[in-house]
CSV table of C-alpha atoms in Angstrom, one decimal:
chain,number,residue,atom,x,y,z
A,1,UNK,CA,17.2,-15.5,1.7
A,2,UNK,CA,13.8,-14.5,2.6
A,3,UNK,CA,12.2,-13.4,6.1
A,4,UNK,CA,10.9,-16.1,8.0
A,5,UNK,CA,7.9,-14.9,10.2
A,6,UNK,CA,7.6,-18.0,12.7
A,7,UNK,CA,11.2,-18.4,12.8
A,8,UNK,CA,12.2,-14.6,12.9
A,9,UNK,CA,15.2,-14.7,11.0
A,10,UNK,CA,16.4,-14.7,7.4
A,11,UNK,CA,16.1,-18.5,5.9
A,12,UNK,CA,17.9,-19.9,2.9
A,13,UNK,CA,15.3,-20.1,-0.5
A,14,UNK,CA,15.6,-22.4,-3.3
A,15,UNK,CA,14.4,-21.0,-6.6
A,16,UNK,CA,13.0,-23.1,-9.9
A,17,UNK,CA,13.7,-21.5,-13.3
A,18,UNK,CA,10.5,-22.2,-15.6
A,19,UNK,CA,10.2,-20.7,-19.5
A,20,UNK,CA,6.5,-19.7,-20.2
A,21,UNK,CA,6.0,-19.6,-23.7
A,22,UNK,CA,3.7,-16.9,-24.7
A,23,UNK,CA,2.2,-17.1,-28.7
A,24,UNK,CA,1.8,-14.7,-31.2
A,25,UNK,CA,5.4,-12.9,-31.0
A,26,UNK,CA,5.3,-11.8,-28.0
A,27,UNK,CA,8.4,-12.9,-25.7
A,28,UNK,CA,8.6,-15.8,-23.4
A,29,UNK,CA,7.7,-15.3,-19.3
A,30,UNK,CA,10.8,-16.4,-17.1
A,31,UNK,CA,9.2,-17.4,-13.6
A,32,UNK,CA,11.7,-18.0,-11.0
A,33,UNK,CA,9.4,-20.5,-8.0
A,34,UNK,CA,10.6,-19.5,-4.6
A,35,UNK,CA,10.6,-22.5,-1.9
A,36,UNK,CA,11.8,-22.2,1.5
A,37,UNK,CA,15.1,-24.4,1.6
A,38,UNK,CA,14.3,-25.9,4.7
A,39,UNK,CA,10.2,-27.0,4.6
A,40,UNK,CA,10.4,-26.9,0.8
A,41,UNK,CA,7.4,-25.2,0.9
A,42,UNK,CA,6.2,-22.6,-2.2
A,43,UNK,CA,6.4,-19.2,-1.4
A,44,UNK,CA,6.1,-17.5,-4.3
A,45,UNK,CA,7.2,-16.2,-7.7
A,46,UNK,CA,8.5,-13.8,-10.1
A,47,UNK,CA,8.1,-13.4,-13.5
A,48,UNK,CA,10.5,-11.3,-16.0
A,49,UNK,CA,10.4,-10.6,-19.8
A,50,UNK,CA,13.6,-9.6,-21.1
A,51,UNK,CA,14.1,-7.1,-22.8
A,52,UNK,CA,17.2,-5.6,-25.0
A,53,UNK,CA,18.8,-3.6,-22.0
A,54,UNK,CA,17.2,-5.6,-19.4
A,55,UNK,CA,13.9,-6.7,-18.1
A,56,UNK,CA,10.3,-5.8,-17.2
A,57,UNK,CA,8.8,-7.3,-14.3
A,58,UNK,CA,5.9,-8.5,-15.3
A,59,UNK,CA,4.5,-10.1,-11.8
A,60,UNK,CA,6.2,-10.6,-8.5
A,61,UNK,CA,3.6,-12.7,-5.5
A,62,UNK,CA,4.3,-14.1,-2.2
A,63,UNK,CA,2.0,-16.6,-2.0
A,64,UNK,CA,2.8,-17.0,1.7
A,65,UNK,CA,2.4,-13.4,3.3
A,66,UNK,CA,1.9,-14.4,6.6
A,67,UNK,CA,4.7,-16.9,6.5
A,68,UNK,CA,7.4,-14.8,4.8
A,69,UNK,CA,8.0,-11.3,4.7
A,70,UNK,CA,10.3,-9.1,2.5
A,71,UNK,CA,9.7,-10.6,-0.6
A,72,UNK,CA,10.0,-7.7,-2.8
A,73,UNK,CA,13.6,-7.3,-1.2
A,74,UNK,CA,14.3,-11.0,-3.3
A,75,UNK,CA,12.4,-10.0,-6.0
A,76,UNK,CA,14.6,-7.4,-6.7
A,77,UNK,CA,17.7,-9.5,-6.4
A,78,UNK,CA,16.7,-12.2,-8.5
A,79,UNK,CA,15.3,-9.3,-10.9
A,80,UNK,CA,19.5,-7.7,-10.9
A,81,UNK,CA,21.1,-11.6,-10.7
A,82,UNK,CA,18.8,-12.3,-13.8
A,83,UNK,CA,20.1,-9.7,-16.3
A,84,UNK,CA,23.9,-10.1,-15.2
A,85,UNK,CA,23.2,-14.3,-16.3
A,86,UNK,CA,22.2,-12.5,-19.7
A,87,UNK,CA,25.7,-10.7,-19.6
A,88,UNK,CA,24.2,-7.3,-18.7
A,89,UNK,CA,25.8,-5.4,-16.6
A,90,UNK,CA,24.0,-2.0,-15.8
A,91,UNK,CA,20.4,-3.4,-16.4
A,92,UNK,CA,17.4,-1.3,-17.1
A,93,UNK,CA,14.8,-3.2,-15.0
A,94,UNK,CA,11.2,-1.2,-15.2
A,95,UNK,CA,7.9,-2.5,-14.0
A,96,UNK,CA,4.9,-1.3,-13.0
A,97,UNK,CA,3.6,-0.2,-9.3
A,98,UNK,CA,0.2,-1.9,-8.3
A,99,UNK,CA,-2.2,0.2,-6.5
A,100,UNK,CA,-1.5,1.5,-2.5
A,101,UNK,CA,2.1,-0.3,-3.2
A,102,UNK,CA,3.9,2.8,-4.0
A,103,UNK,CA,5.3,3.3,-0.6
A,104,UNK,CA,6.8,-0.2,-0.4
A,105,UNK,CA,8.5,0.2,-3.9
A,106,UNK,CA,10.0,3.4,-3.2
A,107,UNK,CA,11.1,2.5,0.5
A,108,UNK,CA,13.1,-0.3,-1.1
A,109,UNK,CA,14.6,2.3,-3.1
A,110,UNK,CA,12.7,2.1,-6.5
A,111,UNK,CA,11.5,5.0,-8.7
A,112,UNK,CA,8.8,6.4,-10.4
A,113,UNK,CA,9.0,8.0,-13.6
A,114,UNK,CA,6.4,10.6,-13.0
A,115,UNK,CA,8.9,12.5,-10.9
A,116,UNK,CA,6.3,14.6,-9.1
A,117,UNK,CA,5.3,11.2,-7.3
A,118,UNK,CA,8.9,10.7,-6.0
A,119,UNK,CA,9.1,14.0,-4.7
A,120,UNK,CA,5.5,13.3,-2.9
A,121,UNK,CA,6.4,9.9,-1.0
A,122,UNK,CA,9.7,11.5,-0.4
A,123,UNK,CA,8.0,14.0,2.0
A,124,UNK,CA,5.6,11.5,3.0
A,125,UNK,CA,8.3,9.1,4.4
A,126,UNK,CA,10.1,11.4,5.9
A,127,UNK,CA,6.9,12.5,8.0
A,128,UNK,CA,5.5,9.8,8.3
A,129,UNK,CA,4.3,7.8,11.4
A,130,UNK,CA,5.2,4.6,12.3
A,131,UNK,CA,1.3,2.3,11.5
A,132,UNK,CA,0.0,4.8,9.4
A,133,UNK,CA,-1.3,4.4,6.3
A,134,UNK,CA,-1.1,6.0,3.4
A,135,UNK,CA,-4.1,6.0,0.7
A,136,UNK,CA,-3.0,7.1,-2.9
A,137,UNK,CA,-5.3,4.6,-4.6
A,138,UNK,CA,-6.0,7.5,-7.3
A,139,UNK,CA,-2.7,7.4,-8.7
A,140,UNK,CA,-3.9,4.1,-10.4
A,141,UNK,CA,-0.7,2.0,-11.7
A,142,UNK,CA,2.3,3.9,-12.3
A,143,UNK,CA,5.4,3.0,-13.9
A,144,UNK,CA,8.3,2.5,-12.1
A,145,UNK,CA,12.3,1.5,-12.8
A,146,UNK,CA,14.9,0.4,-10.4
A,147,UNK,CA,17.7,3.2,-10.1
A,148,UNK,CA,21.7,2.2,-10.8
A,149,UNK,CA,22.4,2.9,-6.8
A,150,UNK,CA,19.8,0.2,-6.3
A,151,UNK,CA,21.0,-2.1,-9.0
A,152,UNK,CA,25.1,-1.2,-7.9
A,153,UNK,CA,23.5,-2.1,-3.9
A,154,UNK,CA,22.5,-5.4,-5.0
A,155,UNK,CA,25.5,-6.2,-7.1
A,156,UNK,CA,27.1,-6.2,-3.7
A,157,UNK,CA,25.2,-8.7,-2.1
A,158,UNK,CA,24.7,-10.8,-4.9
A,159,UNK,CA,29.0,-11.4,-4.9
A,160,UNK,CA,28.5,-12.4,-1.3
A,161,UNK,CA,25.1,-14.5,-1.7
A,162,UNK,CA,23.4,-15.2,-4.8
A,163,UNK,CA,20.2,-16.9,-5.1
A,164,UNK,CA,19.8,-18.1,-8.5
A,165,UNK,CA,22.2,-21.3,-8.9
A,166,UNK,CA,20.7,-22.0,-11.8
């Protein structure tokens, strides 16, 4: 399910596996496409490499921003549903934070591993005013990993709605 912005409620997705083969050793890209069920319209996409414990996200993009919102939220479940298809069951999943998207990442409950950053937007979102905007552009691209709460939290929704059929 993803947000809808015209319709304002969460709509049914379907999602296309595609292998990317990548030469020279390194290991294959698997995009998951992202249509809306209804309009079968592209939304977006996200791309995983796997890796012995789980997978690195490589790329997530909504294509579609001002059409669909919340796309990180599916992301992150198709990241989890992904690894437990591969028969793991507490997943590593690490990836890295673009710049000025820290806030999002860690609002949907993702973690840095420069500690001193979590303890930063942890004060930051609990002061923080609704609008306002947060520039940490400096930081550059940090690392991030998605925590076993998070991964446990999305187990739980996956058993009631799972998204990849595939």
């Amino acid at each position: 399910m993803i947000y809808s912005i015209s319709q304002h409620k969460e709509i049914p997705v379907t999602i296309a596996k595609q292998i990317i083969p990548i030469n020279d050793g390194f290991p294959d890209i698997t995009r998951y496409n992202v249509f809306d069920d209804k309009q079968k319209m592209f939304v977006g996409y996200v791309d995983l490499i796997d890796t012995k414990n789980g997978a690195k996200v490589h790329y997530i993009k909504n294509e579609e921003p001002k059409l669909y919102k919340h796309f990180g939220y599916l992301a992150d479940q198709i990241e989890v549903e992904h690894c437990l298809k591969r028969g793991i069951d507490k997943p590593y999943i690490h990836s890295v934070a673009a710049r000025d998207t820290y806030i999002q990442h860690f609002l949907r409950g993702k973690r840095f591993i420069n500690e001193g950053i979590n303890i930063y937007l942890e004060y930051l979102t609990k002061n923080l005013a609704k609008g306002e905007k947060v520039m940490a552009d400096f930081w550059g691209w940090q690392r991030m990993y998605m925590p076993i709460n998070m991964i446990n939290s999305i187990k739980e929704n996956i058993k009631k709605n799972p998204v990849l059929k595939i």
